[in-house]
Structure formats: C-alpha cells, structure tokens
Short mmCIF file of C-alpha atoms in Angstrom, two decimals:
data_model
loop_
_atom_site.label_atom_id
_atom_site.label_comp_id
_atom_site.label_asym_id
_atom_site.label_seq_id
_atom_site.Cartn_x
_atom_site.Cartn_y
_atom_site.Cartn_z
CA MET A 4 19.27 -6.44 -39.73
CA SER A 5 18.83 -3.48 -37.40
CA LYS A 6 21.68 -1.21 -36.45
CA SER A 7 22.83 -1.11 -32.83
CA SER A 8 25.36 1.68 -33.09
CA GLY A 9 27.08 3.99 -35.59
CA LYS A 10 25.71 6.49 -38.04
CA ASP A 11 22.03 7.28 -38.42
CA ALA A 12 20.01 5.15 -40.78
CA ASP A 13 19.67 8.08 -43.18
CA GLU A 14 23.43 8.17 -43.57
CA THR A 15 23.79 4.47 -44.30
CA ARG A 16 20.93 3.78 -46.69
CA GLY A 17 21.68 2.43 -50.12
CA TYR A 18 25.03 0.69 -49.84
CA ALA A 19 24.83 -0.67 -53.34
CA SER A 20 28.04 -0.32 -55.30
CA PRO A 21 28.24 2.21 -58.15
CA PRO A 22 26.46 1.28 -61.41
CA CYS A 23 29.69 0.00 -62.90
CA TYR A 24 29.46 -2.91 -60.44
CA GLN A 25 25.86 -3.79 -61.26
CA HIS A 26 26.96 -6.93 -63.10
CA GLU A 27 28.61 -8.08 -59.85
CA LEU A 28 25.56 -7.30 -57.69
CA ASP A 29 22.98 -9.28 -59.66
CA PRO A 30 23.63 -12.96 -60.36
CA ASN A 31 21.22 -12.76 -63.30
CA TYR A 32 23.99 -10.89 -65.15
CA LEU A 33 26.31 -13.84 -64.64
CA GLY A 34 23.86 -16.70 -64.87
CA THR A 35 24.59 -18.42 -61.55
CA VAL A 36 24.86 -17.48 -57.90
CA PRO A 37 28.20 -19.37 -57.47
CA GLU A 38 29.79 -17.32 -60.26
CA TRP A 39 28.37 -14.09 -58.81
CA ARG A 40 29.78 -15.01 -55.39
CA LYS A 41 33.16 -15.84 -56.88
CA GLN A 42 33.46 -12.49 -58.64
CA THR A 43 32.01 -10.48 -55.75
CA ARG A 44 34.32 -12.21 -53.27
CA ALA A 45 37.36 -11.45 -55.42
CA ARG A 46 36.36 -7.82 -55.79
CA LEU A 47 35.79 -7.31 -52.06
CA ILE A 48 39.02 -9.06 -51.07
CA ALA A 49 40.94 -6.84 -53.50
CA LEU A 50 39.17 -3.77 -52.12
CA ARG A 51 40.05 -4.82 -48.57
CA ALA A 52 43.69 -5.39 -49.52
CA SER A 53 43.94 -1.93 -51.11
CA VAL A 54 43.30 -0.11 -47.83
CA THR A 55 46.36 1.80 -46.57
CA ASP A 56 47.91 0.87 -43.24
CA ASP A 57 46.81 4.13 -41.62
CA GLU A 58 43.25 3.75 -42.88
CA ARG A 59 43.17 0.10 -41.84
CA ASN A 60 44.29 0.99 -38.32
CA ARG A 61 41.59 3.65 -38.13
CA ARG A 62 38.91 1.21 -39.26
CA VAL A 63 40.10 -1.53 -36.91
CA ASP A 64 39.96 0.90 -33.99
CA ALA A 65 36.42 1.84 -35.00
CA ILE A 66 35.39 -1.82 -35.20
CA VAL A 67 36.74 -2.54 -31.72
CA LYS A 68 34.92 0.51 -30.34
CA ASN A 69 31.66 -0.55 -31.98
CA LEU A 70 32.14 -4.09 -30.72
CA GLU A 71 32.66 -2.87 -27.17
CA ALA A 72 29.79 -0.34 -27.39
CA ALA A 73 27.38 -3.06 -28.52
CA ASP A 74 28.52 -5.22 -25.55
CA VAL A 75 27.88 -8.39 -27.54
CA LEU A 76 30.67 -10.27 -25.75
CA GLY A 77 29.36 -9.45 -22.27
CA GLY A 78 28.80 -12.58 -20.20
CA HIS A 79 30.76 -14.86 -22.53
CA GLN A 80 33.73 -16.58 -20.90
CA ARG A 81 34.74 -18.82 -23.82
CA ILE A 82 35.24 -16.90 -27.07
CA GLY A 83 36.32 -18.26 -30.42
CA PHE A 84 38.04 -15.88 -32.81
CA TYR A 85 40.34 -16.21 -35.84
CA TRP A 86 43.90 -15.64 -36.97
CA PRO A 87 43.74 -12.81 -39.54
CA MET A 88 44.58 -13.73 -43.11
CA THR A 89 44.31 -11.91 -46.47
CA GLY A 90 43.53 -8.52 -44.97
CA GLU A 91 41.02 -9.68 -42.33
CA ILE A 92 40.46 -7.52 -39.25
CA ASP A 93 43.11 -8.23 -36.62
CA LEU A 94 41.42 -8.73 -33.24
CA ARG A 95 44.42 -10.30 -31.51
CA PRO A 96 45.13 -7.23 -29.33
CA LEU A 97 41.51 -7.28 -28.13
CA LEU A 98 41.61 -11.02 -27.39
CA THR A 99 44.95 -10.60 -25.60
CA ARG A 100 43.32 -8.06 -23.32
CA LEU A 101 40.30 -10.29 -22.77
CA THR A 102 42.46 -13.27 -21.84
CA ASP A 103 44.28 -11.03 -19.35
CA GLU A 104 40.84 -10.40 -17.84
CA GLY A 105 40.17 -14.12 -17.48
CA ILE A 106 38.34 -14.94 -20.71
CA LYS A 107 39.25 -18.23 -22.40
CA ALA A 108 40.01 -17.71 -26.11
CA ALA A 109 40.15 -20.33 -28.85
CA LEU A 110 41.16 -20.54 -32.51
CA PRO A 111 39.37 -22.55 -35.21
CA VAL A 112 41.16 -25.66 -36.45
CA ILE A 113 40.45 -27.66 -39.60
CA THR A 114 40.97 -31.27 -38.59
CA GLN A 115 39.51 -32.73 -41.78
CA ALA A 116 38.68 -31.16 -45.11
CA LYS A 117 35.02 -30.16 -45.49
CA GLN A 118 34.21 -31.11 -41.89
CA PRO A 119 33.16 -28.88 -38.94
CA LEU A 120 35.87 -26.86 -37.24
CA GLU A 121 37.18 -27.53 -33.76
CA PHE A 122 38.17 -24.74 -31.39
CA TRP A 123 41.45 -25.13 -29.54
CA ALA A 124 42.56 -22.99 -26.61
CA TRP A 125 44.83 -20.06 -27.43
CA GLY A 126 46.79 -17.68 -25.25
CA PRO A 127 49.17 -14.79 -26.01
CA GLY A 128 52.64 -16.12 -26.74
CA ASP A 129 51.49 -19.68 -27.43
CA LYS A 130 53.48 -21.61 -30.01
CA LEU A 131 51.47 -22.10 -33.21
CA ASP A 132 51.63 -24.50 -36.13
CA ASN A 133 51.11 -23.16 -39.67
CA SER A 134 51.76 -26.38 -41.58
CA GLY A 135 48.09 -27.21 -42.06
CA LEU A 136 45.53 -26.34 -44.73
CA TRP A 137 46.12 -22.86 -46.23
CA GLY A 138 48.94 -22.22 -43.75
CA ILE A 139 46.61 -20.75 -41.13
CA PRO A 140 48.33 -20.79 -37.71
CA VAL A 141 46.66 -23.04 -35.15
CA PRO A 142 47.55 -24.05 -31.57
CA VAL A 143 50.01 -26.89 -31.25
CA THR A 144 48.03 -28.59 -28.47
CA ARG A 145 44.50 -29.91 -28.99
CA ASP A 146 42.77 -28.38 -25.96
CA LEU A 147 39.11 -28.24 -26.99
CA VAL A 148 37.04 -25.24 -25.93
CA ASP A 149 33.23 -25.27 -25.93
CA VAL A 150 32.88 -21.69 -27.14
CA SER A 151 29.74 -19.70 -26.30
CA ALA A 152 30.51 -16.81 -28.68
CA LEU A 153 32.25 -16.73 -32.05
CA LEU A 154 33.93 -13.79 -33.77
CA ILE A 155 33.77 -14.68 -37.47
CA PRO A 156 35.59 -12.85 -40.29
CA LEU A 157 33.57 -11.88 -43.31
CA VAL A 158 34.26 -10.65 -46.82
CA GLY A 159 30.74 -9.34 -47.45
CA PHE A 160 27.36 -9.30 -45.71
CA ASP A 161 23.76 -8.24 -46.20
CA ALA A 162 20.98 -6.70 -44.11
CA GLN A 163 19.65 -10.13 -43.12
CA GLY A 164 22.93 -11.03 -41.43
CA HIS A 165 24.10 -13.44 -44.10
CA ARG A 166 27.85 -13.67 -44.54
CA LEU A 167 29.94 -13.97 -47.69
CA GLY A 168 33.16 -15.70 -46.69
CA HIS A 169 36.04 -17.27 -48.57
CA GLY A 170 33.85 -20.02 -49.96
CA GLY A 171 35.03 -23.04 -47.99
CA GLY A 172 31.77 -23.41 -46.07
CA TYR A 173 33.52 -24.30 -42.82
CA TYR A 174 31.65 -21.91 -40.55
CA ASP A 175 28.25 -22.93 -41.94
CA ARG A 176 29.08 -26.61 -41.42
CA THR A 177 30.36 -25.88 -37.93
CA LEU A 178 27.36 -23.82 -36.82
CA ALA A 179 24.95 -26.42 -38.21
CA SER A 180 26.68 -29.09 -36.09
CA MET A 181 26.86 -27.17 -32.79
CA GLU A 182 24.25 -27.61 -30.08
CA PRO A 183 23.69 -25.24 -28.45
CA ARG A 184 24.75 -22.90 -31.20
CA PRO A 185 27.14 -20.14 -30.02
CA PHE A 186 26.34 -16.45 -30.34
CA THR A 187 27.84 -15.35 -33.66
CA ILE A 188 29.42 -11.97 -34.44
CA GLY A 189 30.59 -11.20 -37.96
CA ILE A 190 33.57 -8.85 -38.28
CA GLY A 191 34.38 -6.88 -41.42
CA PHE A 192 34.55 -3.54 -43.20
CA GLU A 193 31.41 -1.55 -43.99
CA SER A 194 32.58 -1.52 -47.61
CA GLY A 195 31.63 -5.20 -47.72
CA ARG A 196 27.93 -4.46 -47.28
CA LEU A 197 25.79 -5.81 -50.16
CA PRO A 198 22.08 -5.57 -51.02
CA SER A 199 22.03 -9.39 -50.76
CA ILE A 200 24.46 -12.28 -50.87
CA TYR A 201 21.66 -14.36 -52.45
CA PRO A 202 21.69 -16.87 -49.54
CA GLN A 203 21.44 -20.57 -50.21
CA PRO A 204 19.78 -23.17 -47.92
CA HIS A 205 23.10 -23.89 -46.16
CA ASP A 206 23.81 -20.22 -45.33
CA ILE A 207 23.25 -19.50 -41.62
CA PRO A 208 22.67 -15.83 -40.70
CA LEU A 209 24.82 -14.32 -37.96
CA ASP A 210 23.39 -12.83 -34.78
CA VAL A 211 25.34 -9.56 -35.06
CA ILE A 212 27.62 -7.96 -37.63
CA VAL A 213 30.11 -5.32 -36.52
CA THR A 214 31.87 -3.01 -38.97
CA ASP A 215 33.82 0.22 -38.81
CA THR A 216 30.52 2.10 -39.12
CA ALA A 217 28.05 0.22 -36.91
CA ALA A 218 26.91 -2.89 -35.10
CA TYR A 219 23.91 -4.49 -36.80
CA GLY A 220 21.50 -6.87 -35.09
CA GLY A 221 21.55 -8.03 -31.50
#
C-alpha cells in the first residue's frame, strides 16, 4: 500500500516489532493464524490503551490532519463512522463538523449476530441506545443510510491494506454484502502496522488507511 502523506518512505521502512515480539509476528511460532491473531490483537489493544491522554490527543490531531490532507472524504455526502470503544480513535468532533457542513453521518448497528451491519443516521446530540451487543451506542431510530464512504477502526494493518479488527468479522461480512461497495478508510495508530496480518479468504483490503504518521493507498 503506497503512502499518500506523512514521513518519507526511508523513515517508515521496517515497522516490524522488536525481536522479543517475533513469536507474535509469525504464526508458525504459534501453530495457527487464529491464535497468532488473538495474541497480536491483545498486544496491540493493550499498547493502544497504554497511550497517555496528551499523547493520544496529539496522535488523534495528526490522524485528522492526515485524513483531511489526503482528501479521501471529498465528494462523499453519506459517511459511515463508528462510536469509539476500547481506545479507538475518536472522530466524533470531525463528524460533528462535517454534519454542520451538510454531510449525512451514520453509525453501524448490529441487528443480528454474525450478520452484515446496517448504518443508521446520526447527528450531534441524538439520543443513543447502548443496551445492545457489547454496549456500543447506536441511534434509537432506524433511519437507514446508504453510505458511500466508511471510516473503519482498526487494531492492526499491513502494507496490502488488510485490517486486523476485534475479530467479530462484521465489517468483512458487511462489505461483502454491499453493492456498490463504499469507499473504505481504516483509522488507527501507526504502532498497529504489521508486516502482514496473514489475510484469509474472507479478509477484504481497505482502500486507504490513515494513521498518525501517514495516509496509505488511495
């Protein structure tokens, strides 16, 4: 995945973790890709949670700047995003501003376990319901939005645009079911970059990945 903005390629080569993490970077050490993903996911979520508030704010600001510089949302009037959980990047201020500019925003909703997501309209100040699966807040009213772009949180990613998420498979199921498929933008920290996530047949690469260092792809 090529880089659209951020540091020079020479500065960002070789994002492999230190040798002490080699057993977590190669599934051959663990025997199976699912076990490797489980351990790598846990490590990256813990790393993300350990970031101080000041450092997190700095990184989030950098992500928003890189997102705007890459102009990957230009021309999209219906944008799906996500409610941040477990240390995910908080893009609500950005989406609030975009809705003020006339963009229609929507949040993902799990209507049935292991089924594609729906996207329901969201606006600043809307009442939300957090009684569903995993307690993720969702709009109270089912107002479906046919999103043309999706901002998708990620735990880890690789140079081919593959995403390591929380393991539920909801975004892959959703993207596989959507026609036409929306433009997809992964959002996460540069520290989540991996040599490979060892993609499986169901893994769908994202169009662009934006981190606090760069925008890749596009």
